PDB file of C-alpha atoms in Angstrom:
ATOM      1  CA  MET A   8     121.521 189.142 140.893  1.00 64.00           C
ATOM      2  CA  GLY A   9     117.870 190.062 140.598  1.00 69.00           C
ATOM      3  CA  LYS A  10     115.080 187.683 139.609  1.00 78.00           C
ATOM      4  CA  TYR A  11     114.621 189.271 136.198  1.00 89.00           C
ATOM      5  CA  ASP A  12     118.189 190.233 135.345  1.00 95.00           C
ATOM      6  CA  GLY A  13     119.956 189.416 132.115  1.00 96.00           C
ATOM      7  CA  THR A  14     123.477 189.217 130.683  1.00 97.00           C
ATOM      8  CA  CYS A  15     125.120 191.539 128.160  1.00 96.00           C
ATOM      9  CA  GLN A  16     126.520 189.408 125.335  1.00 94.00           C
ATOM     10  CA  TYR A  17     129.390 191.840 124.776  1.00 94.00           C
ATOM     11  CA  CYS A  18     130.855 192.375 128.269  1.00 96.00           C
ATOM     12  CA  GLU A  19     128.982 189.662 130.245  1.00 97.00           C
ATOM     13  CA  GLY A  20     127.719 192.249 132.725  1.00 97.00           C
ATOM     14  CA  THR A  21     124.438 191.524 134.514  1.00 97.00           C
ATOM     15  CA  TYR A  22     121.651 194.126 134.593  1.00 96.00           C
ATOM     16  CA  THR A  23     117.889 194.539 134.688  1.00 94.00           C
ATOM     17  CA  LEU A  24     116.167 195.044 131.345  1.00 92.00           C
ATOM     18  CA  THR A  25     115.703 198.773 131.985  1.00 91.00           C
ATOM     19  CA  THR A  26     119.369 199.248 132.881  1.00 94.00           C
ATOM     20  CA  MET A  27     120.510 196.991 130.044  1.00 93.00           C
ATOM     21  CA  LYS A  28     118.846 199.232 127.459  1.00 89.00           C
ATOM     22  CA  LYS A  29     120.952 202.135 128.717  1.00 90.00           C
ATOM     23  CA  HIS A  30     124.086 200.039 129.251  1.00 92.00           C
ATOM     24  CA  LEU A  31     124.324 198.865 125.647  1.00 89.00           C
ATOM     25  CA  HIS A  32     124.732 202.416 124.382  1.00 85.00           C
ATOM     26  CA  SER A  33     127.854 202.868 126.538  1.00 88.00           C
ATOM     27  CA  CYS A  34     129.150 199.281 126.851  1.00 91.00           C
ATOM     28  CA  PRO A  35     132.937 199.460 126.193  1.00 92.00           C
ATOM     29  CA  ALA A  36     132.960 196.016 124.549  1.00 92.00           C
ATOM     30  CA  ARG A  37     130.115 196.967 122.222  1.00 88.00           C
ATOM     31  CA  GLN A  38     131.784 200.250 121.327  1.00 84.00           C
ATOM     32  CA  LEU A  39     134.686 198.257 119.874  1.00 85.00           C
ATOM     33  CA  LEU A  40     132.275 197.333 117.079  1.00 80.00           C
ATOM     34  CA  THR A  41     131.855 200.953 116.025  1.00 74.00           C
ATOM     35  CA  SER A  42     132.442 201.295 112.298  1.00 67.00           C
ATOM     36  CA  PRO A  43     133.665 204.439 110.513  1.00 65.00           C
ATOM     37  CA  ASP A  44     131.691 203.388 107.437  1.00 59.00           C
ATOM     38  CA  LYS A  45     128.134 204.371 108.296  1.00 50.00           C
ATOM     39  CA  ARG A  46     126.905 203.406 104.825  1.00 45.00           C
ATOM     40  CA  ASN A  47     127.607 199.704 105.184  1.00 44.00           C
ATOM     41  CA  ALA A  48     127.223 198.963 108.898  1.00 45.00           C
ATOM     42  CA  SER A  49     124.482 200.071 111.243  1.00 52.00           C
ATOM     43  CA  GLY A  50     122.664 198.527 114.171  1.00 63.00           C
ATOM     44  CA  VAL A  51     119.160 198.928 115.544  1.00 62.00           C
ATOM     45  CA  LEU A  52     118.291 197.695 119.030  1.00 71.00           C
ATOM     46  CA  VAL A  53     115.086 195.677 119.289  1.00 79.00           C
ATOM     47  CA  SER A  54     113.465 194.500 122.519  1.00 83.00           C
ATOM     48  CA  ALA A  55     111.374 191.307 122.644  1.00 81.00           C
ATOM     49  CA  GLN A  56     109.472 190.262 125.740  1.00 77.00           C
ATOM     50  CA  LEU A  57     106.944 187.840 127.186  1.00 75.00           C
ATOM     51  CA  GLY A  58     106.107 188.936 130.715  1.00 76.00           C
ATOM     52  CA  ARG A  59     108.981 189.876 133.020  1.00 83.00           C
ATOM     53  CA  GLN A  60     110.879 186.589 133.026  1.00 88.00           C
ATOM     54  CA  TYR A  61     111.705 186.293 129.337  1.00 92.00           C
ATOM     55  CA  TRP A  62     113.312 189.152 127.452  1.00 94.00           C
ATOM     56  CA  LEU A  63     116.079 189.785 124.996  1.00 93.00           C
ATOM     57  CA  LEU A  64     117.709 192.668 123.186  1.00 92.00           C
ATOM     58  CA  MET A  65     119.042 192.219 119.690  1.00 89.00           C
ATOM     59  CA  GLU A  66     120.869 194.158 116.993  1.00 88.00           C
ATOM     60  CA  LEU A  67     119.621 194.423 113.429  1.00 87.00           C
ATOM     61  CA  GLN A  68     121.488 195.645 110.394  1.00 84.00           C
ATOM     62  CA  ALA A  69     119.688 198.594 108.872  1.00 79.00           C
ATOM     63  CA  THR A  70     119.345 196.584 105.648  1.00 85.00           C
ATOM     64  CA  ALA A  71     117.566 193.682 107.384  1.00 90.00           C
ATOM     65  CA  ALA A  72     114.032 192.616 106.510  1.00 95.00           C
ATOM     66  CA  LEU A  73     111.210 191.413 108.750  1.00 96.00           C
ATOM     67  CA  ALA A  74     112.078 187.884 107.614  1.00 97.00           C
ATOM     68  CA  ASP A  75     115.514 188.256 109.216  1.00 95.00           C
ATOM     69  CA  LEU A  76     113.919 189.279 112.514  1.00 95.00           C
ATOM     70  CA  ASP A  77     111.456 186.395 112.286  1.00 97.00           C
ATOM     71  CA  GLY A  78     114.299 183.956 111.639  1.00 97.00           C
ATOM     72  CA  PHE A  79     116.215 185.242 114.658  1.00 95.00           C
ATOM     73  CA  LEU A  80     113.226 184.898 117.002  1.00 95.00           C
ATOM     74  CA  ARG A  81     112.613 181.386 115.722  1.00 96.00           C
ATOM     75  CA  TYR A  82     116.263 180.386 116.243  1.00 96.00           C
ATOM     76  CA  GLN A  83     116.609 181.980 119.677  1.00 95.00           C
ATOM     77  CA  TRP A  84     113.261 181.183 121.259  1.00 95.00           C
ATOM     78  CA  LEU A  85     110.540 179.598 119.158  1.00 96.00           C
ATOM     79  CA  GLU A  86     111.220 177.071 116.391  1.00 96.00           C
ATOM     80  CA  CYS A  87     109.891 173.588 117.016  1.00 94.00           C
ATOM     81  CA  CYS A  88     107.870 172.274 114.072  1.00 92.00           C
ATOM     82  CA  GLY A  89     108.121 174.838 111.284  1.00 94.00           C
ATOM     83  CA  HIS A  90     104.896 176.641 112.220  1.00 96.00           C
ATOM     84  CA  LEU A  91     103.653 179.784 110.487  1.00 97.00           C
ATOM     85  CA  SER A  92     104.360 183.175 112.049  1.00 98.00           C
ATOM     86  CA  GLU A  93     103.227 186.744 111.674  1.00 97.00           C
ATOM     87  CA  PHE A  94     104.126 190.326 112.607  1.00 97.00           C
ATOM     88  CA  GLU A  95     101.380 192.863 113.337  1.00 97.00           C
ATOM     89  CA  ILE A  96     102.647 196.429 112.797  1.00 97.00           C
ATOM     90  CA  ASN A  97     100.259 199.389 112.962  1.00 96.00           C
ATOM     91  CA  GLY A  98      97.349 197.144 112.089  1.00 96.00           C
ATOM     92  CA  VAL A  99      99.118 195.567 109.092  1.00 97.00           C
ATOM     93  CA  CYS A 100      99.997 191.853 109.141  1.00 98.00           C
ATOM     94  CA  TYR A 101     103.175 190.443 107.595  1.00 98.00           C
ATOM     95  CA  GLY A 102     103.150 186.653 107.272  1.00 97.00           C
ATOM     96  CA  SER A 103     105.900 184.070 106.902  1.00 97.00           C
ATOM     97  CA  HIS A 104     103.749 182.548 104.097  1.00 95.00           C
ATOM     98  CA  PRO A 105     101.411 185.435 103.305  1.00 95.00           C
ATOM     99  CA  GLU A 106      97.837 184.708 102.300  1.00 90.00           C
ATOM    100  CA  GLY A 107      94.838 186.960 101.747  1.00 91.00           C
ATOM    101  CA  PHE A 108      95.309 190.310 103.488  1.00 93.00           C
ATOM    102  CA  GLU A 109      98.817 189.509 104.766  1.00 94.00           C
ATOM    103  CA  ARG A 110     101.905 191.179 103.354  1.00 97.00           C
ATOM    104  CA  SER A 111     105.318 189.582 102.879  1.00 97.00           C
ATOM    105  CA  MET A 112     108.042 189.516 105.530  1.00 98.00           C
ATOM    106  CA  LYS A 113     110.438 190.561 102.784  1.00 97.00           C
ATOM    107  CA  ALA A 114     109.526 194.129 103.782  1.00 96.00           C
ATOM    108  CA  PRO A 115     112.655 196.067 104.863  1.00 93.00           C
ATOM    109  CA  ILE A 116     112.834 196.997 108.554  1.00 90.00           C
ATOM    110  CA  GLN A 117     113.549 200.638 107.744  1.00 88.00           C
ATOM    111  CA  ARG A 118     110.390 200.907 105.631  1.00 92.00           C
ATOM    112  CA  VAL A 119     107.893 199.575 108.180  1.00 94.00           C
ATOM    113  CA  LEU A 120     109.438 200.328 111.598  1.00 91.00           C
ATOM    114  CA  ALA A 121     110.780 203.429 113.333  1.00 88.00           C
ATOM    115  CA  PRO A 122     112.432 204.110 116.731  1.00 86.00           C
ATOM    116  CA  GLY A 123     109.958 203.847 119.589  1.00 88.00           C
ATOM    117  CA  MET A 124     107.406 201.777 117.682  1.00 90.00           C
ATOM    118  CA  THR A 125     105.888 198.731 119.390  1.00 92.00           C
ATOM    119  CA  PHE A 126     104.630 195.719 117.455  1.00 94.00           C
ATOM    120  CA  ARG A 127     103.707 192.047 117.881  1.00 94.00           C
ATOM    121  CA  HIS A 128     105.045 188.687 116.714  1.00 96.00           C
ATOM    122  CA  ASP A 129     102.960 185.497 116.768  1.00 96.00           C
ATOM    123  CA  TYR A 130     104.471 182.053 116.231  1.00 97.00           C
ATOM    124  CA  ASP A 131     102.245 179.006 115.672  1.00 96.00           C
ATOM    125  CA  PHE A 132      98.515 179.641 115.267  1.00 94.00           C
ATOM    126  CA  GLY A 133      97.577 176.445 117.119  1.00 92.00           C
ATOM    127  CA  SER A 134      99.555 176.874 120.352  1.00 93.00           C
ATOM    128  CA  THR A 135     100.522 180.495 119.843  1.00 95.00           C
ATOM    129  CA  THR A 136     103.505 182.173 121.465  1.00 95.00           C
ATOM    130  CA  THR A 137     103.050 185.948 121.286  1.00 95.00           C
ATOM    131  CA  LEU A 138     105.936 188.364 121.787  1.00 94.00           C
ATOM    132  CA  LYS A 139     105.796 192.110 122.353  1.00 92.00           C
ATOM    133  CA  LEU A 140     108.558 193.939 120.495  1.00 92.00           C
ATOM    134  CA  GLN A 141     109.818 197.506 120.419  1.00 91.00           C
ATOM    135  CA  MET A 142     112.292 199.376 118.245  1.00 89.00           C
ATOM    136  CA  LEU A 143     114.606 201.123 120.690  1.00 84.00           C
ATOM    137  CA  SER A 144     117.032 203.235 118.713  1.00 76.00           C
ATOM    138  CA  ALA A 145     117.833 204.872 115.422  1.00 69.00           C
ATOM    139  CA  PRO A 146     120.538 203.202 113.276  1.00 67.00           C
ATOM    140  CA  GLN A 147     124.018 203.421 114.770  1.00 74.00           C
ATOM    141  CA  PRO A 148     127.435 202.822 113.123  1.00 73.00           C
ATOM    142  CA  ILE A 149     127.900 199.324 114.529  1.00 76.00           C
ATOM    143  CA  ALA A 150     129.667 196.629 112.498  1.00 77.00           C
ATOM    144  CA  LEU A 151     127.603 193.456 112.901  1.00 78.00           C
ATOM    145  CA  GLN A 152     128.794 189.997 111.901  1.00 77.00           C
ATOM    146  CA  ALA A 153     125.336 189.094 110.575  1.00 84.00           C
ATOM    147  CA  LYS A 154     122.021 190.772 109.852  1.00 87.00           C
ATOM    148  CA  THR A 155     120.810 189.800 113.330  1.00 90.00           C
ATOM    149  CA  GLN A 156     122.805 189.534 116.533  1.00 89.00           C
ATOM    150  CA  LEU A 157     121.910 188.829 120.174  1.00 93.00           C
ATOM    151  CA  ALA A 158     122.864 191.738 122.452  1.00 92.00           C
ATOM    152  CA  ALA A 159     121.416 190.684 125.833  1.00 94.00           C
ATOM    153  CA  LEU A 160     119.348 187.805 127.209  1.00 95.00           C
ATOM    154  CA  ASN A 161     117.465 187.175 130.441  1.00 95.00           C
ATOM    155  CA  LEU A 162     118.983 184.813 132.979  1.00 96.00           C
ATOM    156  CA  ALA A 163     117.276 181.426 132.940  1.00 94.00           C
ATOM    157  CA  PRO A 164     114.481 181.301 135.561  1.00 92.00           C
ATOM    158  CA  ASP A 165     114.663 178.639 138.279  1.00 92.00           C
ATOM    159  CA  PHE A 166     111.721 176.301 138.869  1.00 93.00           C
ATOM    160  CA  ALA A 167     111.205 174.012 141.870  1.00 95.00           C
ATOM    161  CA  CYS A 168     110.025 170.422 141.561  1.00 94.00           C
ATOM    162  CA  HIS A 169     106.385 170.156 142.628  1.00 92.00           C
ATOM    163  CA  SER A 170     107.049 166.892 144.480  1.00 93.00           C
ATOM    164  CA  CYS A 171     110.379 167.340 146.303  1.00 93.00           C
ATOM    165  CA  GLY A 172     111.133 171.056 146.080  1.00 94.00           C
ATOM    166  CA  GLN A 173     114.536 170.550 144.445  1.00 95.00           C
ATOM    167  CA  GLN A 174     115.441 172.241 141.173  1.00 95.00           C
ATOM    168  CA  ALA A 175     113.220 171.011 138.368  1.00 95.00           C
ATOM    169  CA  GLU A 176     114.556 169.877 135.000  1.00 95.00           C
ATOM    170  CA  MET A 177     111.354 168.912 133.200  1.00 95.00           C
ATOM    171  CA  VAL A 178     107.936 170.438 132.543  1.00 94.00           C
ATOM    172  CA  CYS A 179     104.805 168.326 132.105  1.00 94.00           C
ATOM    173  CA  THR A 180     102.859 169.484 129.057  1.00 91.00           C
ATOM    174  CA  GLU A 181      99.582 168.144 130.501  1.00 90.00           C
ATOM    175  CA  CYS A 182      99.725 169.958 133.853  1.00 87.00           C
ATOM    176  CA  TYR A 183      99.021 173.676 134.155  1.00 77.00           C
ATOM    177  CA  GLU A 184      99.091 174.670 137.836  1.00 81.00           C
ATOM    178  CA  GLU A 185     101.978 172.447 138.994  1.00 86.00           C
ATOM    179  CA  PRO A 186     103.909 171.335 135.894  1.00 93.00           C
ATOM    180  CA  PHE A 187     107.552 171.260 137.052  1.00 94.00           C
ATOM    181  CA  TYR A 188     109.433 168.124 138.140  1.00 94.00           C
ATOM    182  CA  CYS A 189     112.955 166.863 138.655  1.00 94.00           C
ATOM    183  CA  GLU A 190     113.835 163.809 136.579  1.00 92.00           C
ATOM    184  CA  SER A 191     113.586 161.504 139.611  1.00 93.00           C
ATOM    185  CA  CYS A 192     110.085 162.585 140.648  1.00 93.00           C
ATOM    186  CA  LEU A 193     108.928 162.601 137.037  1.00 91.00           C
ATOM    187  CA  GLU A 194     109.278 158.800 136.990  1.00 90.00           C
ATOM    188  CA  ASP A 195     106.292 158.563 139.362  1.00 88.00           C
ATOM    189  CA  HIS A 196     104.261 161.386 137.837  1.00 90.00           C
ATOM    190  CA  GLU A 197     100.802 160.202 136.735  1.00 88.00           C
ATOM    191  CA  CYS A 198     100.947 161.895 133.308  1.00 90.00           C
ATOM    192  CA  GLY A 199     103.988 159.837 132.311  1.00 83.00           C
ATOM    193  CA  GLN A 200     107.498 160.775 131.236  1.00 86.00           C
ATOM    194  CA  GLU A 201     106.479 160.851 127.573  1.00 85.00           C
ATOM    195  CA  MET A 202     104.400 163.980 128.244  1.00 88.00           C
ATOM    196  CA  ALA A 203     107.359 165.971 129.582  1.00 90.00           C
ATOM    197  CA  LEU A 204     109.747 168.371 127.881  1.00 93.00           C
ATOM    198  CA  PRO A 205     113.027 169.839 129.180  1.00 95.00           C
ATOM    199  CA  ILE A 206     112.997 173.181 130.981  1.00 95.00           C
ATOM    200  CA  VAL A 207     114.677 175.712 128.708  1.00 95.00           C
ATOM    201  CA  ASN A 208     115.232 179.471 128.759  1.00 95.00           C
ATOM    202  CA  SER A 209     112.430 180.331 126.361  1.00 95.00           C
ATOM    203  CA  PRO A 210     108.853 181.611 126.558  1.00 93.00           C
ATOM    204  CA  ARG A 211     107.878 178.601 124.447  1.00 94.00           C
ATOM    205  CA  MET A 212     108.975 176.149 127.134  1.00 93.00           C
ATOM    206  CA  GLY A 213     106.523 173.268 127.469  1.00 91.00           C
ATOM    207  CA  VAL A 214     104.587 174.150 124.310  1.00 91.00           C
ATOM    208  CA  CYS A 215     104.131 171.812 121.328  1.00 92.00           C
ATOM    209  CA  GLY A 216     107.425 169.953 120.820  1.00 89.00           C
ATOM    210  CA  TYR A 217     109.806 172.779 121.763  1.00 91.00           C
ATOM    211  CA  GLU A 218     113.055 171.582 123.383  1.00 92.00           C
ATOM    212  CA  GLY A 219     115.271 174.660 122.916  1.00 87.00           C
TER     213      GLY A 219
END
């Protein structure tokens, strides 16, 4: 397995992000979801990334709104304290609680996004986590269980304890260059155990109160 591989949620195969994008279109397990009723079931692949370590691919029903995508990103990667969030699409901002120039996230996906478009999602305007997103495909006749569905997710990165070199389980929220510790070494860490959060498979790891 490569350092930046991920797992297909349909067949459990392991691939790089580039290969995964191609794999999902031919994945035998995913093809079982094909629906003959194109009017009521369709899926759009969306890619979300922060650097190379953290990435996911998701399916959206064609009838979904930006609020559904926001809710999925919060559930999968971001939610900690109910912070505000925002999409920036072609210079237009769509807010979770729109004010001023912002528009509502009630906007339908099909009205504001098209295949190939890239856009941005910001969560928390104090300790912001910014994700780069891209619409990957036109609607396909896929029967989804919900308006949003995880299709593939990066494998959890491994971090070594700064003190002993063993696998780390905690991240110190006060340290920036050497923040990772195993639970044993954390007991002697000068910042104190109360400043640590668990290591989780999320780009928001170690930020605010996020624990996965």
